[in-house]
Tab-separated table of C-alpha atoms in Angstrom:
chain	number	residue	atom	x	y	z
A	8	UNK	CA	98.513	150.499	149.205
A	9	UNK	CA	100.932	152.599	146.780
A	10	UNK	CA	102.125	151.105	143.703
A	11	UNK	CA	105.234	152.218	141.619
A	12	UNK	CA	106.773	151.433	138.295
A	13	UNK	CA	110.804	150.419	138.556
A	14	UNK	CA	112.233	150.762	135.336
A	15	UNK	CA	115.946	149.002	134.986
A	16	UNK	CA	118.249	151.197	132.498
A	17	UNK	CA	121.011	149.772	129.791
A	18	UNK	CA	120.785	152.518	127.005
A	19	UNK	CA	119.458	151.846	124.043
A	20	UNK	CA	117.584	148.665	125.746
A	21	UNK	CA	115.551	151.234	127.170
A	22	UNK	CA	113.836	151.015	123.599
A	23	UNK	CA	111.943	148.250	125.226
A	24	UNK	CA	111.198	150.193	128.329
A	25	UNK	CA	110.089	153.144	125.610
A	26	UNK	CA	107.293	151.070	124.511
A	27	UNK	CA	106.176	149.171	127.422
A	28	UNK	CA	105.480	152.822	128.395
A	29	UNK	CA	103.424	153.358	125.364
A	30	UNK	CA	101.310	150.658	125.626
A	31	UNK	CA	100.186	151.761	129.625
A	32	UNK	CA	99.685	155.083	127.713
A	33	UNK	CA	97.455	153.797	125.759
A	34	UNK	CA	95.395	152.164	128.779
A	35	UNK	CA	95.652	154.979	131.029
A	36	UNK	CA	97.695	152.919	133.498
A	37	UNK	CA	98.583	154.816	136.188
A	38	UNK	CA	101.169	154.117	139.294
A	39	UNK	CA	101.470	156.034	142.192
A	40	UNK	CA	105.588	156.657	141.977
A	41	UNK	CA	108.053	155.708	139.227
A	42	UNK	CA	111.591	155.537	139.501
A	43	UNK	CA	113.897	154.955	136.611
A	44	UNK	CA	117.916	153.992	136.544
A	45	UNK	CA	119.431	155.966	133.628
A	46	UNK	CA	117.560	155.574	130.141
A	47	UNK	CA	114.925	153.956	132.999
A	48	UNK	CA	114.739	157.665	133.798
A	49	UNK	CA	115.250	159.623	130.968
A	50	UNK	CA	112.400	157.437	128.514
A	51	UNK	CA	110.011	157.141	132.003
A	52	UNK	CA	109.545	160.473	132.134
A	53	UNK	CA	107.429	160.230	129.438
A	54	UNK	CA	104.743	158.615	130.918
A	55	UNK	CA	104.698	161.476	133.837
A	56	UNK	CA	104.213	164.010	131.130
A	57	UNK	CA	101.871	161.712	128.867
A	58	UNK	CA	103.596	162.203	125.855
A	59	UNK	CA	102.934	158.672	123.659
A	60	UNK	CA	105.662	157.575	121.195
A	61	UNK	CA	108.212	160.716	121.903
A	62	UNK	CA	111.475	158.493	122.996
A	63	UNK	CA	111.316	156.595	119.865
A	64	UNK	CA	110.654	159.436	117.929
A	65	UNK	CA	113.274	161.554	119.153
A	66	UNK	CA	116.085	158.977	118.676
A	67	UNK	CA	114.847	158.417	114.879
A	68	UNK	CA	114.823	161.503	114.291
A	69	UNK	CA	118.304	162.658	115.914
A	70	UNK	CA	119.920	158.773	114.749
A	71	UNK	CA	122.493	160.478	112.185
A	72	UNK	CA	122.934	163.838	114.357
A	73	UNK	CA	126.790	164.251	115.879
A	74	UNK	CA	125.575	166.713	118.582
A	75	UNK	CA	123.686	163.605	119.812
A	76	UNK	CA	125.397	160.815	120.576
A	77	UNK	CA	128.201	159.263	119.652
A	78	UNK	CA	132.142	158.809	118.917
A	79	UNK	CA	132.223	162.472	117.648
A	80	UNK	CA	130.692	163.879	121.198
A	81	UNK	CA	132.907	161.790	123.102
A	82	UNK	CA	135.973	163.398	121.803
A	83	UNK	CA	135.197	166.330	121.111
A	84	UNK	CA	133.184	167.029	124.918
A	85	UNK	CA	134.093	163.983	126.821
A	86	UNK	CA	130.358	162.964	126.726
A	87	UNK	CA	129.310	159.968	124.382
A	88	UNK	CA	126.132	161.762	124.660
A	89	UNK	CA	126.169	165.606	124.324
A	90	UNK	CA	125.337	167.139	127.450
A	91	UNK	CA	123.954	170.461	126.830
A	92	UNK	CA	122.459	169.672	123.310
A	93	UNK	CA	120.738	166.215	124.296
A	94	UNK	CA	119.224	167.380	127.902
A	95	UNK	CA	119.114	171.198	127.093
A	96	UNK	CA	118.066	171.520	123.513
A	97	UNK	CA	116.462	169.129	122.300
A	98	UNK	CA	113.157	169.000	125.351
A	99	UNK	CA	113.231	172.722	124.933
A	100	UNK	CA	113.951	173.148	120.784
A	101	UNK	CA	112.976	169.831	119.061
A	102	UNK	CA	110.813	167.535	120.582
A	103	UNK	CA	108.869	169.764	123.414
A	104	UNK	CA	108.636	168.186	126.423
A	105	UNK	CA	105.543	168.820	128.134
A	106	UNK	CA	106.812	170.785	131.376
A	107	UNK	CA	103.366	171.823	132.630
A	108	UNK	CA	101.872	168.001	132.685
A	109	UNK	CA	104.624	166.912	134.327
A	110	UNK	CA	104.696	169.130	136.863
A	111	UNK	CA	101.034	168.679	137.569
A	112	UNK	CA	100.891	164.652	137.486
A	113	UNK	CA	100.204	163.291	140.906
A	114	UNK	CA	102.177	160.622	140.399
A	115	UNK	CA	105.982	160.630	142.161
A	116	UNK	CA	109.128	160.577	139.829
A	117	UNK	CA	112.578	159.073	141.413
A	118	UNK	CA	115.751	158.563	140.002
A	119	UNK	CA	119.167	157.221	141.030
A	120	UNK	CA	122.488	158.192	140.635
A	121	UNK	CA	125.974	157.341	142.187
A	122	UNK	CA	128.316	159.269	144.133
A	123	UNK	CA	132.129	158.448	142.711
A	124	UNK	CA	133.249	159.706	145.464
A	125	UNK	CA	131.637	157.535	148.467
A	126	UNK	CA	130.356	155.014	146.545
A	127	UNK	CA	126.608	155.420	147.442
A	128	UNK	CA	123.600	155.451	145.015
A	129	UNK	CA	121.789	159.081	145.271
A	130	UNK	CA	118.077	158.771	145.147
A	131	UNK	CA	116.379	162.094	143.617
A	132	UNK	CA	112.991	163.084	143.501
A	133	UNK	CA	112.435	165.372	139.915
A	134	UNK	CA	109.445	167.211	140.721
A	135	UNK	CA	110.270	170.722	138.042
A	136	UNK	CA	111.090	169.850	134.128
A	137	UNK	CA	113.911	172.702	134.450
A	138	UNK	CA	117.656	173.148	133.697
A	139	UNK	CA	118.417	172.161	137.441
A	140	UNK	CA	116.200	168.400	137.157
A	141	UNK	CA	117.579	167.970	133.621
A	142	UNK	CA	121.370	167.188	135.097
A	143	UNK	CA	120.011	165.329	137.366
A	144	UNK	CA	118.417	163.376	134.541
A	145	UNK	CA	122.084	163.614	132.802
A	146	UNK	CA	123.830	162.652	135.791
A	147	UNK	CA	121.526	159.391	136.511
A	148	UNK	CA	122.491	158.126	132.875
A	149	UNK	CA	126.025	159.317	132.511
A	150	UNK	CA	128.048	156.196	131.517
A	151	UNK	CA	131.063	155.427	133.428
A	152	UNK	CA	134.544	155.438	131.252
A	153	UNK	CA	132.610	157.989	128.313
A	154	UNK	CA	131.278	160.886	130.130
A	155	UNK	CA	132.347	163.492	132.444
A	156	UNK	CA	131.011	163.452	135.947
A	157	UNK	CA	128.254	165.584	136.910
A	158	UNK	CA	128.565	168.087	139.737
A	159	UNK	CA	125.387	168.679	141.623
A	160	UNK	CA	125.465	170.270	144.973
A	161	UNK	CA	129.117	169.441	145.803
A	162	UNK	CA	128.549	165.805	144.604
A	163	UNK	CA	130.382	164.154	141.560
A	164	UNK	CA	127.762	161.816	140.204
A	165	UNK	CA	127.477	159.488	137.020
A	166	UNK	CA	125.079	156.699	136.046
A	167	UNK	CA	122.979	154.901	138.964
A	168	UNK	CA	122.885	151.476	137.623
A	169	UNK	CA	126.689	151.294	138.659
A	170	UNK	CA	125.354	150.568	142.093
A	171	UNK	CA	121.382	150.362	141.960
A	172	UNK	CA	120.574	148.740	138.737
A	173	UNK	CA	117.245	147.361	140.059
A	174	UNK	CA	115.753	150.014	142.766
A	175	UNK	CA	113.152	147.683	143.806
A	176	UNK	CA	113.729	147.773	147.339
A	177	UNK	CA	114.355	151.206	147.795
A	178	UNK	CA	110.789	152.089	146.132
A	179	UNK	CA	109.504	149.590	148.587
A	180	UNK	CA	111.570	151.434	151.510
A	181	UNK	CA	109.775	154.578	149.946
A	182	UNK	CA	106.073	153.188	150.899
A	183	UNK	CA	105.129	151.774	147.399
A	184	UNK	CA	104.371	148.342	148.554
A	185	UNK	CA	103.007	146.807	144.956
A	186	UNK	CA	105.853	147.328	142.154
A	187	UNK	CA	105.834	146.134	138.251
A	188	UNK	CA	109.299	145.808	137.517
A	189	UNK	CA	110.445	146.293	133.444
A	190	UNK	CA	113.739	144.447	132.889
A	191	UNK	CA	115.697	145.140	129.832
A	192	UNK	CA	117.179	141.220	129.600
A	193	UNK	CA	115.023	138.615	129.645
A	194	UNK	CA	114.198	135.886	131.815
A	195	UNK	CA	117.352	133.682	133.022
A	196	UNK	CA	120.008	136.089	132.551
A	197	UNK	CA	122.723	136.782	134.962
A	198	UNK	CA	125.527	139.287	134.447
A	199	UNK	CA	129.164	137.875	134.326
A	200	UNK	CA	132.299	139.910	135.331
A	201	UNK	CA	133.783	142.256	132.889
A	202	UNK	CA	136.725	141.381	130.907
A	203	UNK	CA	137.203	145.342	130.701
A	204	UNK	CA	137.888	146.153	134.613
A	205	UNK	CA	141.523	147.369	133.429
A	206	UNK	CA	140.522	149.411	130.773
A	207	UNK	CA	137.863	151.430	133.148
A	208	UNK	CA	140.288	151.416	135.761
A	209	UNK	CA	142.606	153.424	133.619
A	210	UNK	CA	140.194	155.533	131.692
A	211	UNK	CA	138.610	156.642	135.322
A	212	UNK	CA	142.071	156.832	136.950
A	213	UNK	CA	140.988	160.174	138.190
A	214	UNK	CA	137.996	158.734	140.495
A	215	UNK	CA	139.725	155.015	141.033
A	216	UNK	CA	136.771	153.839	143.229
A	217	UNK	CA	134.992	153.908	139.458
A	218	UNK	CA	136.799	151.041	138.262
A	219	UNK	CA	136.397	149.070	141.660
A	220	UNK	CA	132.222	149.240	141.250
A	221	UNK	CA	132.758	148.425	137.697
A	222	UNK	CA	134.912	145.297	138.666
A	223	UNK	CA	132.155	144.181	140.967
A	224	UNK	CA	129.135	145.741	139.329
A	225	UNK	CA	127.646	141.739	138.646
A	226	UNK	CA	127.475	140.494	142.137
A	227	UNK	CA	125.354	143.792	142.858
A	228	UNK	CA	123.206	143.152	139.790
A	229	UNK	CA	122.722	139.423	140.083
A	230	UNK	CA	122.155	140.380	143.874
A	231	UNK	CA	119.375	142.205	142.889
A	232	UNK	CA	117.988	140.095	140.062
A	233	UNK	CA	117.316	137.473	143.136
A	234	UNK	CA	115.743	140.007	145.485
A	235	UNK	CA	112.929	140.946	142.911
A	236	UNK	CA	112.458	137.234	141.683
A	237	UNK	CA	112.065	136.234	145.326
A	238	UNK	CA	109.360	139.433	145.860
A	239	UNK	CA	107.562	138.774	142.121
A	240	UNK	CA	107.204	135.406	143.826
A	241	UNK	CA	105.454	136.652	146.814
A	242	UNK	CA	102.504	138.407	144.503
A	243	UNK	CA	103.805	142.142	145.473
A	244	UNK	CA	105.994	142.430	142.200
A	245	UNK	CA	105.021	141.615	138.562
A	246	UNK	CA	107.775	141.720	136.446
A	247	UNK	CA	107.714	143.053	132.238
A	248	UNK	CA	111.089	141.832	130.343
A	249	UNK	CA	111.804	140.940	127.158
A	250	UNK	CA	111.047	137.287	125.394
A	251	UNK	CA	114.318	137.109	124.198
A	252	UNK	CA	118.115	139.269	123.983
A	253	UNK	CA	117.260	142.636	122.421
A	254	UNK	CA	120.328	142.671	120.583
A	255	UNK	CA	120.788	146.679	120.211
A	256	UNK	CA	124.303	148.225	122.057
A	257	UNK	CA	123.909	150.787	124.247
A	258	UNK	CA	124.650	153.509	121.884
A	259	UNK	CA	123.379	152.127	118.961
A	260	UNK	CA	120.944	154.515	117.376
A	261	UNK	CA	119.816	151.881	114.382
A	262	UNK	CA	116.583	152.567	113.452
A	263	UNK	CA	115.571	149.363	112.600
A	264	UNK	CA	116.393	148.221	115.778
A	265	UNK	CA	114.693	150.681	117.723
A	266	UNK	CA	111.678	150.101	116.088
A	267	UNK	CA	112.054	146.326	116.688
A	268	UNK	CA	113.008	146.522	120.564
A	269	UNK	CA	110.262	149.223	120.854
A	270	UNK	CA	107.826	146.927	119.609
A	271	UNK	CA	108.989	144.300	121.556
A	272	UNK	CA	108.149	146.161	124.501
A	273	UNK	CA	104.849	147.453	123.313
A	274	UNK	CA	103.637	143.899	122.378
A	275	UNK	CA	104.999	142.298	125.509
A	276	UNK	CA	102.861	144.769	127.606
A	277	UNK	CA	99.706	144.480	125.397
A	278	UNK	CA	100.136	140.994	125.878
A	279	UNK	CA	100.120	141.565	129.570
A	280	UNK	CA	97.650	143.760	130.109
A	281	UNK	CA	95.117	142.214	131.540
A	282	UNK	CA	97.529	140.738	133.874
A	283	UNK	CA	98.694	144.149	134.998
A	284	UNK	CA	95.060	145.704	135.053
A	285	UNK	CA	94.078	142.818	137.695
A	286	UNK	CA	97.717	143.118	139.515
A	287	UNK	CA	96.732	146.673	140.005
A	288	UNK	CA	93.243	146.677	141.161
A	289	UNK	CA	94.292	143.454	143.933
């Protein structure tokens, strides 16, 4: 029986998911696939290439930089998060990214993005750390209304949890029948429509079928908020979220917070371990 590891996305949430990563690190927990939804992806990549601690330290370390992330990238690239500094500097420059274990780790890494065009998540499988795999990685956590599209193979692609917040059942679809699920919003909560529809509608006039996802992005996420409840309640899925709302925005690079929402994540899954060491082995 193949297990994964699902990891939801929501920016700077993904603190949590950062050190709920750290803490299997420190185990040696290993799955047999992983796929990750935006900063799902882009901090669960670190487990692949065993690097402990690097997404927190990165994002302390780059907090104040404008080439980063932030108002100043938006206008001045049309990316709230700079494309070819943050995905083609900073693994290669600033905070090395171990290419070589990645590559070489048996374990299966999936991501998700969306198609603007048709309206269809894209479901990659990053097997190279290189240039190529990297926009991937940019494309799966390119925020809709503040960043470009990214063109990959013809396709026009932005962040995946606009249609497949949760990928739970397309890992299961993929073979891996025994999933642990890390949520970024704890237990109870249910998305309600955006207020904002109009104001993504007109910023992504260009690729209108944008704004229509964005409308009706909650009935796909509550959607899939019952499916895994309904399979963590069968025994096949044991679900990680926080205790409590994080309370860090999506582009907030406070350091205090990170290194409150990271812990939150670390302590959670310490907490759990022996839970997920037995949900493992069954």
């Amino acid at each position: 029986m193949k297990t994964g590891l699902v990891l939801e996305g929501g920016g700077l949430r993904g603190m949590f998911t950062s050190g709920v990563i750290d803490a299997l690190l420190e185990e040696d927990i290993r799955f047999d696939g992983m796929i990750g939804v935006s900063a799902g992806a882009l901090f669960g990549c670190n487990l692949k290439s065993r690097q402990k601690g690097r997404a927190l330290r990165y994002n302390i370390q780059l907090k104040k930089d404008p080439r980063y992330m932030g108002l100043r990238s938006l206008f001045k690239t049309g990316d709230i998060v700079g494309a070819e500094f943050s995905y083609h500097v900073v693994p290669f420059e600033i905070d090395i990214f171990d290419g070589e274990t990645f590559r070489n780790n048996p374990m299966d890494f999936w991501l998700v993005a969306t198609d603007i065009v048709t309206g269809k998540p894209v479901y990659h499988q990053v097997k190279e750390f290189t240039h190529d795999e990297l926009e991937w990685m940019r494309a799966s956590a390119s925020m809709p209304a503040v960043s470009r599209p990214v063109e990959i193979n013809g396709q026009l692609l932005l962040d995946g949890g606009m249609v497949d917040a949760i990928p739970l059942k397309e890992f299961q679809n993929k073979g891996y029948e025994r999933n642990i699920v890390v949520l970024t919003q704890p237990a109870g909560y249910y998305k309600k429509k955006t207020k904002l529809a109009w104001l993504i509608r007109r910023l992504t006039k260009k690729y209108p079928l944008v704004g229509e996802i964005m409308a009706n992005r909650h009935e796909m996420y509550n959607s899939e908020l019952e499916y895994i409840a309904s399979q963590a309640k069968a025994g096949n899925t044991l679900l990680i979220f926080p205790e409590e709302p994080l309370k860090i925005g999506r582009t907030e690079l406070n350091e205090k917070k990170m290194r409150r929402v990271h812990k939150q994540g670390y302590d959670v899954t310490r907490a759990m371990m022996p839970k997920i060491k037995e949900f493992l082995r069954q």
